[in-house]
């Protein structure tokens, strides 16, 4: 975990090493709030480090390490509220916001950091892939993955991209296009993905989803588009255009249940037109990406 430890001054680094010990594989987040104890979130519980309370100097050091002493080059990421670092880890940031004409211009006085540990879990989609593949036409069903925060939606869809783009059993690989608006799926740095997304997978990194979908279709002619966290009206319109262009889609959305989706105004067109052939509902367990149930296009339970 050198990519993580290099972010800290020596006293914080030693405190984190002592707290985590041999539990790096269970580590989910390290939350740093200036002048407050450190919060360490594991799969099964949350623990605190009371012995160190980061100060302004520690925060500046962390920012410099994240940006490699060149914050001005990361203005877009800072405005979005996160920076992706080597290894695919993502550091969320918060503080005082500067606005211009009602829009976020920049983050100033950054005093809160959330280091989310990237975990590539290969093979976690193998149990559900047969339910997402239509053998009658040798293509994938349009699929929506539904889950609350921290249920592992991104982890699961990352593995789905890898398997579809590489092939599995007697199923040949497909051309996959990933629209990675927040650099979470591939965790690309300078355009190079830090995670394995498959042999035939192309990635549009840090691009707005609605624009990126059509750009990817025009430039790379994918068989399957993979998008994380849809929700806006623009996302829905772009998805409809992609489907009319003959592309299959796999995407995720925040939600607790199937009923909750019906209450989302932006999704009415997708649901009314039966765009999705499969709905995959995730549940929060210690293992990310745990699938609770799968429904068909008529929202009838077919697995789980």
XYZ file of C-alpha atoms in Angstrom:
304
model
C 0.000 0.000 0.000
C 2.875 2.348 -0.749
C 0.577 4.438 -2.976
C -1.438 5.264 0.155
C 1.325 5.614 2.725
C 3.318 8.100 0.633
C 0.465 10.598 1.125
C 1.183 10.998 4.824
C 3.761 12.736 6.961
C 5.868 10.360 9.061
C 3.825 10.489 12.272
C 0.523 9.838 10.482
C 2.122 7.115 8.358
C 3.367 5.241 11.415
C 0.023 5.602 13.171
C -1.830 4.179 10.156
C 0.615 1.268 9.818
C 0.208 0.421 13.509
C -3.584 0.557 13.326
C -4.054 -1.386 10.089
C -1.321 -3.984 10.753
C -2.115 -6.998 8.533
C -5.651 -5.877 7.601
C -4.868 -3.995 4.392
C -7.131 -6.351 2.425
C -10.067 -5.344 4.648
C -9.385 -1.600 4.539
C -12.075 0.497 2.809
C -11.416 4.139 3.696
C -9.098 6.467 5.568
C -10.847 9.713 6.487
C -8.737 12.691 7.472
C -10.305 15.793 9.012
C -7.851 18.484 10.060
C -7.508 18.782 13.845
C -9.649 15.677 14.387
C -8.771 11.990 15.032
C -8.275 9.754 11.982
C -11.159 7.494 10.979
C -10.216 4.072 9.589
C -13.042 2.086 7.958
C -12.650 -1.673 7.497
C -15.095 -4.101 5.902
C -16.579 -5.071 9.242
C -16.140 -1.995 11.449
C -14.778 1.534 11.876
C -11.882 2.399 14.176
C -10.235 5.651 15.263
C -6.681 6.846 15.719
C -6.715 9.297 18.624
C -2.945 9.669 18.939
C -2.540 11.943 15.899
C -4.683 14.871 14.768
C -3.590 16.166 11.353
C -2.885 19.893 11.114
C -2.638 22.354 8.241
C 0.929 21.257 7.450
C -0.203 17.622 7.147
C -3.024 18.683 4.824
C -0.673 20.630 2.550
C 1.709 17.664 2.435
C -1.150 15.341 1.469
C -2.322 17.690 -1.301
C 1.195 18.038 -2.697
C 1.678 14.271 -2.713
C -1.639 13.705 -4.469
C -0.935 16.288 -7.158
C 2.831 15.663 -7.351
C 3.357 19.337 -6.429
C 1.314 20.599 -9.374
C -2.200 21.402 -8.180
C -2.916 23.738 -11.089
C -2.777 20.736 -13.453
C -5.608 19.120 -11.517
C -8.082 21.996 -11.505
C -10.852 19.917 -13.110
C -10.492 17.092 -10.601
C -10.372 19.532 -7.683
C -13.545 21.197 -8.927
C -15.250 17.798 -9.057
C -14.163 17.075 -5.501
C -11.797 14.133 -5.965
C -8.397 13.103 -7.297
C -7.480 9.632 -8.574
C -3.976 8.569 -7.581
C -1.632 5.776 -8.628
C -3.095 2.358 -7.927
C -6.594 3.543 -8.750
C -7.303 4.871 -5.261
C -9.594 7.877 -5.128
C -9.236 10.759 -2.689
C -12.391 12.763 -2.070
C -11.893 16.302 -0.821
C -14.078 18.935 0.818
C -13.656 22.407 2.247
C -14.582 25.973 1.382
C -16.083 26.286 -2.101
C -15.570 29.293 -4.373
C -18.433 29.934 -6.789
C -18.904 32.070 -9.891
C -22.379 32.828 -11.247
C -23.857 30.096 -9.103
C -21.427 27.373 -10.236
C -18.490 25.785 -8.435
C -15.280 27.478 -9.545
C -12.778 25.885 -7.200
C -12.265 24.293 -3.811
C -10.343 26.436 -1.369
C -9.080 25.655 2.132
C -9.315 21.894 1.669
C -9.641 20.434 5.145
C -11.397 17.098 4.666
C -10.030 14.052 2.832
C -11.581 10.647 2.171
C -9.097 8.111 0.793
C -11.125 5.311 -0.779
C -9.094 2.151 -1.259
C -9.434 0.686 -4.758
C -9.982 -3.052 -4.795
C -10.073 -5.031 -7.999
C -11.959 -8.212 -7.233
C -11.747 -10.456 -10.271
C -14.320 -13.164 -10.806
C -17.096 -11.704 -8.643
C -19.416 -11.411 -11.655
C -18.970 -15.002 -12.825
C -22.063 -16.257 -11.001
C -24.429 -13.736 -12.593
C -23.001 -13.452 -16.137
C -25.066 -16.419 -17.455
C -28.211 -14.488 -16.440
C -27.055 -11.412 -18.356
C -26.213 -13.176 -21.612
C -28.805 -13.847 -24.298
C -27.720 -17.027 -26.061
C -30.481 -16.745 -28.624
C -28.705 -13.805 -30.282
C -25.234 -14.134 -28.722
C -25.453 -10.730 -27.084
C -25.860 -9.251 -23.624
C -29.092 -8.029 -22.112
C -29.467 -4.337 -21.348
C -28.790 -4.449 -17.618
C -29.251 -2.018 -14.715
C -27.316 -2.643 -11.485
C -29.076 -1.162 -8.446
C -27.484 -0.639 -5.055
C -27.072 1.723 -2.134
C -23.720 3.464 -1.529
C -20.884 1.074 -0.615
C -22.628 -2.026 -1.935
C -19.877 -2.506 -4.520
C -21.686 -1.435 -7.704
C -18.520 -0.057 -9.275
C -16.457 -3.066 -8.194
C -18.995 -5.415 -9.770
C -19.426 -3.507 -13.033
C -15.641 -3.270 -13.360
C -15.455 -7.067 -13.336
C -18.393 -7.273 -15.752
C -16.437 -5.067 -18.180
C -13.358 -7.259 -17.791
C -15.252 -10.503 -18.445
C -17.276 -9.198 -21.395
C -14.149 -7.672 -22.934
C -12.107 -10.849 -22.459
C -14.717 -13.573 -22.947
C -15.671 -16.427 -20.648
C -16.113 -20.179 -21.096
C -17.290 -20.616 -24.706
C -18.536 -17.022 -24.967
C -16.349 -14.850 -27.232
C -15.255 -11.375 -26.136
C -17.208 -8.301 -27.171
C -16.019 -4.774 -27.881
C -16.671 -2.829 -24.676
C -16.796 0.955 -24.294
C -16.512 2.302 -20.730
C -17.607 5.870 -20.012
C -15.664 6.576 -16.832
C -16.772 10.089 -15.904
C -15.349 9.994 -12.383
C -12.338 7.789 -13.157
C -13.649 5.143 -10.777
C -14.168 2.131 -13.018
C -10.761 2.044 -14.710
C -9.034 4.540 -12.368
C -7.029 5.862 -15.300
C -4.006 8.066 -14.789
C -2.992 10.074 -17.859
C -5.321 7.856 -19.889
C -3.803 4.578 -18.705
C -6.215 2.343 -16.712
C -4.942 1.119 -13.364
C -7.401 -1.794 -13.367
C -7.758 -4.680 -15.810
C -10.933 -4.064 -17.811
C -10.457 -6.700 -20.485
C -8.690 -7.293 -23.780
C -11.269 -5.588 -26.012
C -12.228 -2.685 -23.734
C -11.816 0.998 -24.612
C -12.199 3.755 -22.030
C -13.382 7.344 -22.249
C -11.935 8.795 -19.058
C -13.130 11.899 -17.158
C -15.796 12.587 -19.803
C -19.412 13.525 -18.972
C -21.566 10.454 -19.447
C -24.120 11.920 -21.842
C -21.463 13.266 -24.223
C -19.123 10.321 -23.739
C -21.654 7.702 -24.810
C -22.137 9.202 -28.268
C -18.432 9.982 -28.630
C -17.599 6.346 -27.861
C -20.212 5.021 -30.305
C -18.928 7.235 -33.112
C -15.235 6.650 -32.475
C -14.911 3.045 -31.237
C -18.119 1.247 -32.339
C -18.599 -0.781 -29.130
C -20.925 -3.751 -28.799
C -21.567 -2.979 -25.122
C -21.464 0.358 -23.290
C -20.731 0.394 -19.561
C -21.625 3.460 -17.509
C -21.495 4.074 -13.760
C -24.161 5.932 -11.768
C -26.711 7.226 -14.245
C -29.472 9.455 -12.966
C -29.875 12.741 -14.818
C -32.317 13.411 -17.633
C -29.348 13.918 -19.968
C -27.998 10.471 -19.047
C -31.347 8.886 -19.836
C -31.626 10.630 -23.214
C -28.098 9.508 -24.153
C -28.898 5.927 -23.113
C -31.974 5.923 -25.337
C -29.888 7.181 -28.265
C -27.259 4.509 -27.643
C -29.881 1.764 -27.653
C -31.408 3.069 -30.892
C -27.882 2.926 -32.340
C -27.853 -0.825 -31.669
C -25.541 -0.818 -28.652
C -26.200 -2.902 -25.527
C -25.839 -1.093 -22.194
C -24.834 -2.040 -18.662
C -25.076 0.712 -16.069
C -25.455 1.329 -12.356
C -27.735 3.534 -10.308
C -28.163 4.401 -6.638
C -31.199 2.720 -5.116
C -32.425 0.526 -2.297
C -35.123 -1.435 -4.112
C -37.033 -1.914 -7.362
C -39.940 0.148 -6.012
C -37.638 3.085 -5.404
C -36.780 3.282 -9.111
C -40.420 3.891 -10.006
C -40.312 7.083 -7.942
C -37.398 8.590 -9.895
C -38.860 11.051 -12.457
C -35.731 10.973 -14.628
C -36.115 7.194 -15.125
C -39.742 7.177 -16.255
C -38.871 6.971 -19.955
C -36.475 4.061 -19.418
C -38.955 2.093 -17.325
C -42.006 2.906 -19.419
C -40.248 1.773 -22.591
C -38.910 -1.422 -20.947
C -35.363 -0.500 -21.930
C -33.747 -2.902 -19.475
C -33.976 -6.666 -19.859
C -32.292 -7.348 -16.515
C -32.290 -5.594 -13.137
C -29.562 -6.671 -10.687
C -30.175 -5.682 -7.067
C -27.167 -5.546 -4.734
C -27.154 -5.796 -0.952
C -24.667 -4.466 1.545
C -22.471 -7.270 2.815
C -18.854 -7.490 3.936
C -17.952 -8.646 0.419
C -18.456 -5.865 -2.183
C -20.690 -6.620 -5.160
C -22.963 -9.130 -3.415
C -26.018 -9.728 -5.617
C -29.278 -10.179 -3.743
C -31.634 -10.800 -6.682
C -32.062 -10.503 -10.460
C -35.281 -9.469 -12.223
C -36.264 -9.704 -15.880
C -37.553 -6.855 -18.051
C -41.057 -7.286 -16.617
C -39.584 -6.839 -13.108
C -40.274 -10.467 -12.221
C -37.812 -12.282 -9.992
C -35.689 -14.806 -11.923
C -32.843 -15.373 -9.454
C -32.239 -14.895 -5.743
